[in-house]
XYZ file of C-alpha atoms in Angstrom:
348
model
C -37.712 5.077 23.756
C -35.579 7.477 22.192
C -38.442 9.533 20.755
C -42.053 10.279 21.477
C -42.768 10.289 17.592
C -43.723 7.338 15.627
C -40.766 5.372 14.322
C -40.446 6.178 10.603
C -40.955 3.345 8.292
C -37.787 1.322 6.565
C -36.987 2.264 3.318
C -37.317 -0.219 0.796
C -39.530 -3.552 0.711
C -41.229 -3.818 3.825
C -40.427 -7.583 4.193
C -36.656 -7.215 4.142
C -34.795 -4.774 6.580
C -31.150 -4.803 7.273
C -30.030 -3.998 10.682
C -27.130 -1.294 10.325
C -24.651 -0.620 13.505
C -23.315 2.831 12.941
C -21.029 4.739 14.991
C -17.338 5.018 15.329
C -14.845 2.129 15.581
C -14.119 1.078 19.339
C -17.343 2.634 20.441
C -19.201 -0.792 21.484
C -20.482 -1.493 17.737
C -19.138 -5.002 18.188
C -20.944 -5.915 21.256
C -24.281 -4.297 19.887
C -23.964 -6.537 16.840
C -23.501 -9.671 18.841
C -26.530 -8.734 20.663
C -28.722 -8.416 17.639
C -27.325 -11.444 16.085
C -28.197 -13.250 19.063
C -31.591 -12.179 18.541
C -31.865 -13.367 15.161
C -30.519 -10.938 12.697
C -28.157 -12.570 10.589
C -24.416 -12.238 10.375
C -22.503 -12.036 6.994
C -20.762 -15.161 5.455
C -17.267 -13.794 6.107
C -16.542 -12.205 9.445
C -13.644 -10.714 10.751
C -12.001 -12.713 13.467
C -11.097 -11.574 16.856
C -7.753 -10.365 18.118
C -5.822 -9.298 20.897
C -7.930 -6.041 20.898
C -11.294 -7.567 20.639
C -11.035 -11.132 21.796
C -14.911 -11.745 21.536
C -14.873 -11.040 17.697
C -15.452 -7.727 15.471
C -18.608 -9.471 13.509
C -17.398 -7.323 10.730
C -17.774 -8.404 6.939
C -13.990 -8.077 5.997
C -14.730 -8.202 2.310
C -17.131 -5.100 2.919
C -14.810 -3.562 5.103
C -11.955 -3.687 2.275
C -14.581 -2.448 -0.367
C -15.564 0.431 2.003
C -11.853 1.525 2.512
C -11.432 1.603 -1.219
C -14.445 3.756 -1.697
C -13.266 6.298 1.001
C -9.850 6.577 -0.488
C -11.435 7.049 -4.025
C -13.292 10.084 -2.530
C -10.011 11.103 -0.989
C -10.426 10.063 2.492
C -10.012 7.150 4.715
C -11.382 5.647 7.822
C -9.200 7.495 10.162
C -9.737 11.017 8.175
C -11.202 13.176 10.995
C -12.856 15.075 7.852
C -14.724 12.005 6.276
C -17.826 13.795 7.156
C -19.580 14.960 5.195
C -20.035 12.327 2.603
C -18.254 13.116 -0.810
C -19.963 11.621 -3.828
C -17.897 10.824 -6.877
C -18.951 11.241 -10.433
C -22.024 9.399 -11.596
C -20.168 6.735 -13.582
C -17.512 6.110 -11.151
C -20.149 5.814 -8.246
C -22.300 3.555 -9.978
C -19.471 1.461 -10.383
C -18.603 1.382 -6.750
C -22.468 0.941 -5.894
C -22.779 -2.165 -8.286
C -19.655 -3.724 -6.434
C -21.312 -3.136 -3.072
C -24.845 -4.389 -4.127
C -23.026 -7.438 -5.465
C -20.967 -8.107 -2.419
C -23.919 -7.463 -0.057
C -25.671 -10.140 -1.893
C -22.506 -12.672 -2.059
C -22.687 -12.299 1.894
C -26.091 -12.047 2.833
C -27.877 -14.051 0.199
C -31.701 -13.875 0.681
C -31.781 -13.642 4.505
C -34.659 -11.418 5.843
C -32.736 -9.484 8.639
C -29.307 -8.932 7.231
C -26.847 -7.555 10.087
C -24.217 -5.086 8.677
C -21.546 -3.796 11.040
C -18.629 -2.035 9.638
C -17.954 1.548 10.979
C -16.994 2.703 7.737
C -20.621 2.432 6.356
C -21.385 5.411 8.799
C -19.395 7.921 6.849
C -20.383 6.341 3.656
C -24.111 5.994 4.593
C -25.633 8.035 1.549
C -23.450 5.457 -0.483
C -24.677 2.466 1.483
C -28.512 3.831 1.339
C -28.339 3.933 -2.162
C -26.949 0.333 -2.751
C -29.631 -1.047 -0.304
C -32.387 0.643 -2.069
C -31.121 -0.873 -5.374
C -31.530 -4.239 -3.716
C -34.736 -3.348 -2.228
C -33.564 -3.902 1.201
C -34.890 -1.584 4.034
C -32.944 -0.133 7.122
C -33.284 -0.320 10.784
C -30.339 1.574 12.570
C -28.694 1.145 15.829
C -26.226 3.706 16.953
C -24.393 2.978 20.141
C -22.926 5.909 22.299
C -19.877 5.663 24.053
C -17.743 8.369 25.596
C -15.221 9.770 23.167
C -12.228 9.440 25.837
C -13.332 5.795 26.501
C -13.112 5.391 22.519
C -9.654 7.406 22.508
C -8.018 5.130 25.116
C -9.024 2.249 23.072
C -7.603 3.814 19.849
C -4.325 4.823 21.679
C -3.740 1.490 22.590
C -4.767 -0.217 19.310
C -3.634 2.261 16.775
C -1.325 4.943 18.834
C -3.638 7.914 17.931
C -3.166 11.229 19.840
C -6.545 11.958 21.862
C -7.219 14.819 19.798
C -7.308 12.744 16.463
C -9.737 10.361 18.301
C -12.126 12.441 19.614
C -12.349 14.237 16.397
C -12.957 10.976 14.790
C -15.664 10.092 17.119
C -17.288 13.546 16.492
C -17.168 12.825 12.632
C -18.687 9.565 12.913
C -21.428 10.667 15.328
C -22.257 13.420 13.377
C -22.605 11.145 10.255
C -24.613 8.402 11.899
C -27.099 11.202 13.040
C -27.404 13.185 9.968
C -27.828 10.358 7.359
C -30.398 8.489 9.625
C -33.003 11.048 10.439
C -35.841 9.781 8.203
C -34.859 6.004 9.102
C -35.951 3.707 12.068
C -33.005 4.477 14.617
C -32.179 3.655 18.213
C -29.480 5.381 20.261
C -28.150 3.104 22.730
C -25.626 3.632 25.735
C -22.788 1.389 25.724
C -22.733 1.498 29.632
C -26.430 0.824 29.521
C -26.102 -1.947 27.467
C -23.508 -3.464 29.770
C -25.422 -2.595 32.744
C -29.057 -3.558 31.885
C -29.198 -4.675 28.190
C -32.763 -5.845 28.228
C -33.778 -1.981 28.659
C -31.485 -1.256 25.718
C -33.155 -3.934 23.741
C -36.511 -2.596 24.875
C -35.322 1.079 23.629
C -34.347 -0.491 19.950
C -37.578 -2.137 19.877
C -39.749 0.734 20.382
C -37.659 3.192 18.300
C -37.680 0.730 15.401
C -41.554 -0.059 15.929
C -40.840 -3.858 15.578
C -39.486 -6.661 17.790
C -36.039 -8.094 17.399
C -36.465 -11.103 15.071
C -35.769 -14.162 17.683
C -35.372 -12.677 21.204
C -36.152 -15.853 22.857
C -35.268 -17.218 26.516
C -32.619 -19.013 24.952
C -31.103 -15.868 23.111
C -31.339 -14.052 26.225
C -29.221 -16.388 28.377
C -26.566 -16.467 25.388
C -26.631 -12.413 25.512
C -26.148 -12.722 29.336
C -23.358 -14.964 29.103
C -21.466 -12.425 26.107
C -22.028 -8.969 27.997
C -19.387 -9.674 30.461
C -17.795 -7.234 32.294
C -14.332 -7.298 30.539
C -16.098 -5.605 27.640
C -15.736 -2.466 29.739
C -12.265 -0.847 28.881
C -11.223 2.666 28.983
C -13.914 4.349 31.108
C -14.521 8.009 29.873
C -13.413 10.937 32.269
C -14.631 14.361 31.936
C -11.352 15.570 30.176
C -12.678 16.940 27.047
C -12.128 20.627 27.805
C -8.207 19.643 27.992
C -8.168 18.727 24.451
C -8.531 22.167 23.263
C -11.012 22.930 19.984
C -10.993 19.228 19.242
C -12.539 18.475 22.704
C -15.011 21.277 22.364
C -16.323 19.790 19.272
C -16.673 16.652 21.048
C -18.340 17.877 23.875
C -21.027 19.613 21.879
C -21.912 16.155 20.184
C -21.513 14.252 23.367
C -24.206 16.487 25.309
C -26.502 15.636 22.379
C -25.992 11.845 21.947
C -25.849 11.287 25.949
C -29.395 12.906 25.885
C -30.447 11.021 22.850
C -29.548 7.537 24.498
C -31.100 8.135 27.786
C -34.709 10.089 26.733
C -36.199 11.785 23.901
C -33.646 12.763 21.263
C -33.248 16.670 21.198
C -33.594 18.723 18.274
C -31.077 17.624 15.397
C -30.240 21.317 15.083
C -28.332 21.323 18.467
C -25.839 19.494 16.500
C -25.064 22.153 13.649
C -22.965 24.093 15.784
C -20.631 21.289 16.074
C -20.721 20.343 12.158
C -20.173 23.840 11.329
C -16.866 23.832 13.543
C -15.763 20.833 12.074
C -16.205 22.048 8.525
C -14.559 25.556 9.273
C -11.593 23.402 10.336
C -11.615 21.343 7.238
C -11.493 24.469 5.404
C -8.504 25.544 7.200
C -6.467 22.385 7.244
C -8.376 19.688 5.425
C -6.135 19.985 2.654
C -3.148 19.028 4.818
C -4.822 16.215 6.507
C -6.899 14.280 4.496
C -4.591 13.370 1.385
C -1.966 12.272 3.824
C -4.569 10.229 5.787
C -5.640 8.769 2.369
C -1.953 7.987 1.305
C -1.268 6.359 4.393
C -4.160 4.088 4.191
C -3.591 3.121 0.984
C 0.218 2.124 2.178
C -1.372 -0.003 4.808
C -3.580 -1.627 2.476
C -0.856 -2.434 0.158
C 1.162 -3.745 2.982
C -1.412 -5.820 4.210
C -2.130 -7.184 0.852
C 1.670 -8.098 0.383
C 1.664 -9.834 3.821
C -1.458 -11.720 2.793
C 0.155 -12.860 -0.208
C 3.321 -13.797 1.404
C 1.249 -15.869 3.941
C -0.491 -17.630 0.917
C 2.640 -18.291 -0.942
C 4.485 -19.578 2.329
C 1.393 -21.953 2.741
C 1.721 -23.005 -0.817
C 5.354 -24.009 -0.411
C 4.591 -25.863 2.843
C 1.878 -27.717 1.062
C 4.272 -28.548 -1.805
C 6.869 -29.478 0.666
C 4.433 -31.996 2.202
C 3.490 -33.155 -1.019
C 6.934 -33.934 -2.125
C 8.038 -35.551 1.409
C 4.702 -37.780 0.993
C 5.803 -38.801 -2.463
C 9.378 -39.536 -1.125
C 7.650 -41.428 1.458
C 5.786 -43.616 -0.980
C 8.880 -44.037 -3.363
C 10.900 -45.511 -0.220
C 8.147 -47.837 0.425
C 7.730 -48.965 -3.180
C 11.540 -49.565 -3.443
C 11.364 -51.245 -0.118
C 8.423 -53.675 -1.520
C 10.669 -54.229 -4.474
C 13.611 -55.213 -2.658
C 11.624 -57.832 -0.514
C 10.052 -59.136 -3.864
C 13.725 -59.572 -5.327
C 14.759 -61.301 -2.452
C 12.110 -63.663 -2.269
C 12.495 -64.371 -5.889
């Protein structure tokens, strides 16, 4: 168990609770999500496909991820803004518009399933926003927070995004601080990523104990499927003890890591132990945030625009190919009709 206290009750209707997988990108959230899905929680209608960086799939609702990116930019941040924590609410009317969109999209993706499974790391730094949206829908929350060494995350982000290790460990720190701060009154389990790959049954028991409820459908068949899924190749970029070489960014990450390693292997320490790291991050935000966050937001907006243009181009190319195929089919039909006519005329 992660705590000696009784697990708090889910917020919202007791007969419907969403499993929320929170934490930093590349920190094991996809592996945890697939375990929960195999154990009976329901994935969204539209999931992001795998790629060369995650061949087994991301299990993210790509439509919700796009909405989350937009909401982050509306607040002056982006998914890779190291100062996206703490959460920045919008003016009431603007926030309500975003909340209505989030609630409608959630219903579109999950319908009325009893145990929706939401995994998009952006939800972590937008957790106050999503808690409101879920409350509007009368859906409770059970949180699962994977814990992976920040240098392992940094290695993965360097390969996928080209991020410097200092940026990656700061991002990891911001996301983990958000995951802890925004879930203190919710059922939550801290799960070691290495532990999940080594003995997933013990980690599932940790989740169930922390939530005070069994996973929806952890059958023998589900257990065999988890055994097949959690293969050794999921372990990439093992963390090494080198945070001290990353200056103040590494110092903040080390404070956060100490807390989460303890929380993922035994009773969670007093949350006040993270206050120093949060205060350090806040001071750095005051010093350089105005130079970092707007640029990060604008780069994210440019990426989104480029992605949209690429998707439109792909669609238009597909339309052109489809029209070309239709024209070719009509040409063949015309040729066959002409041949039949010639045959009829010859016979006559």
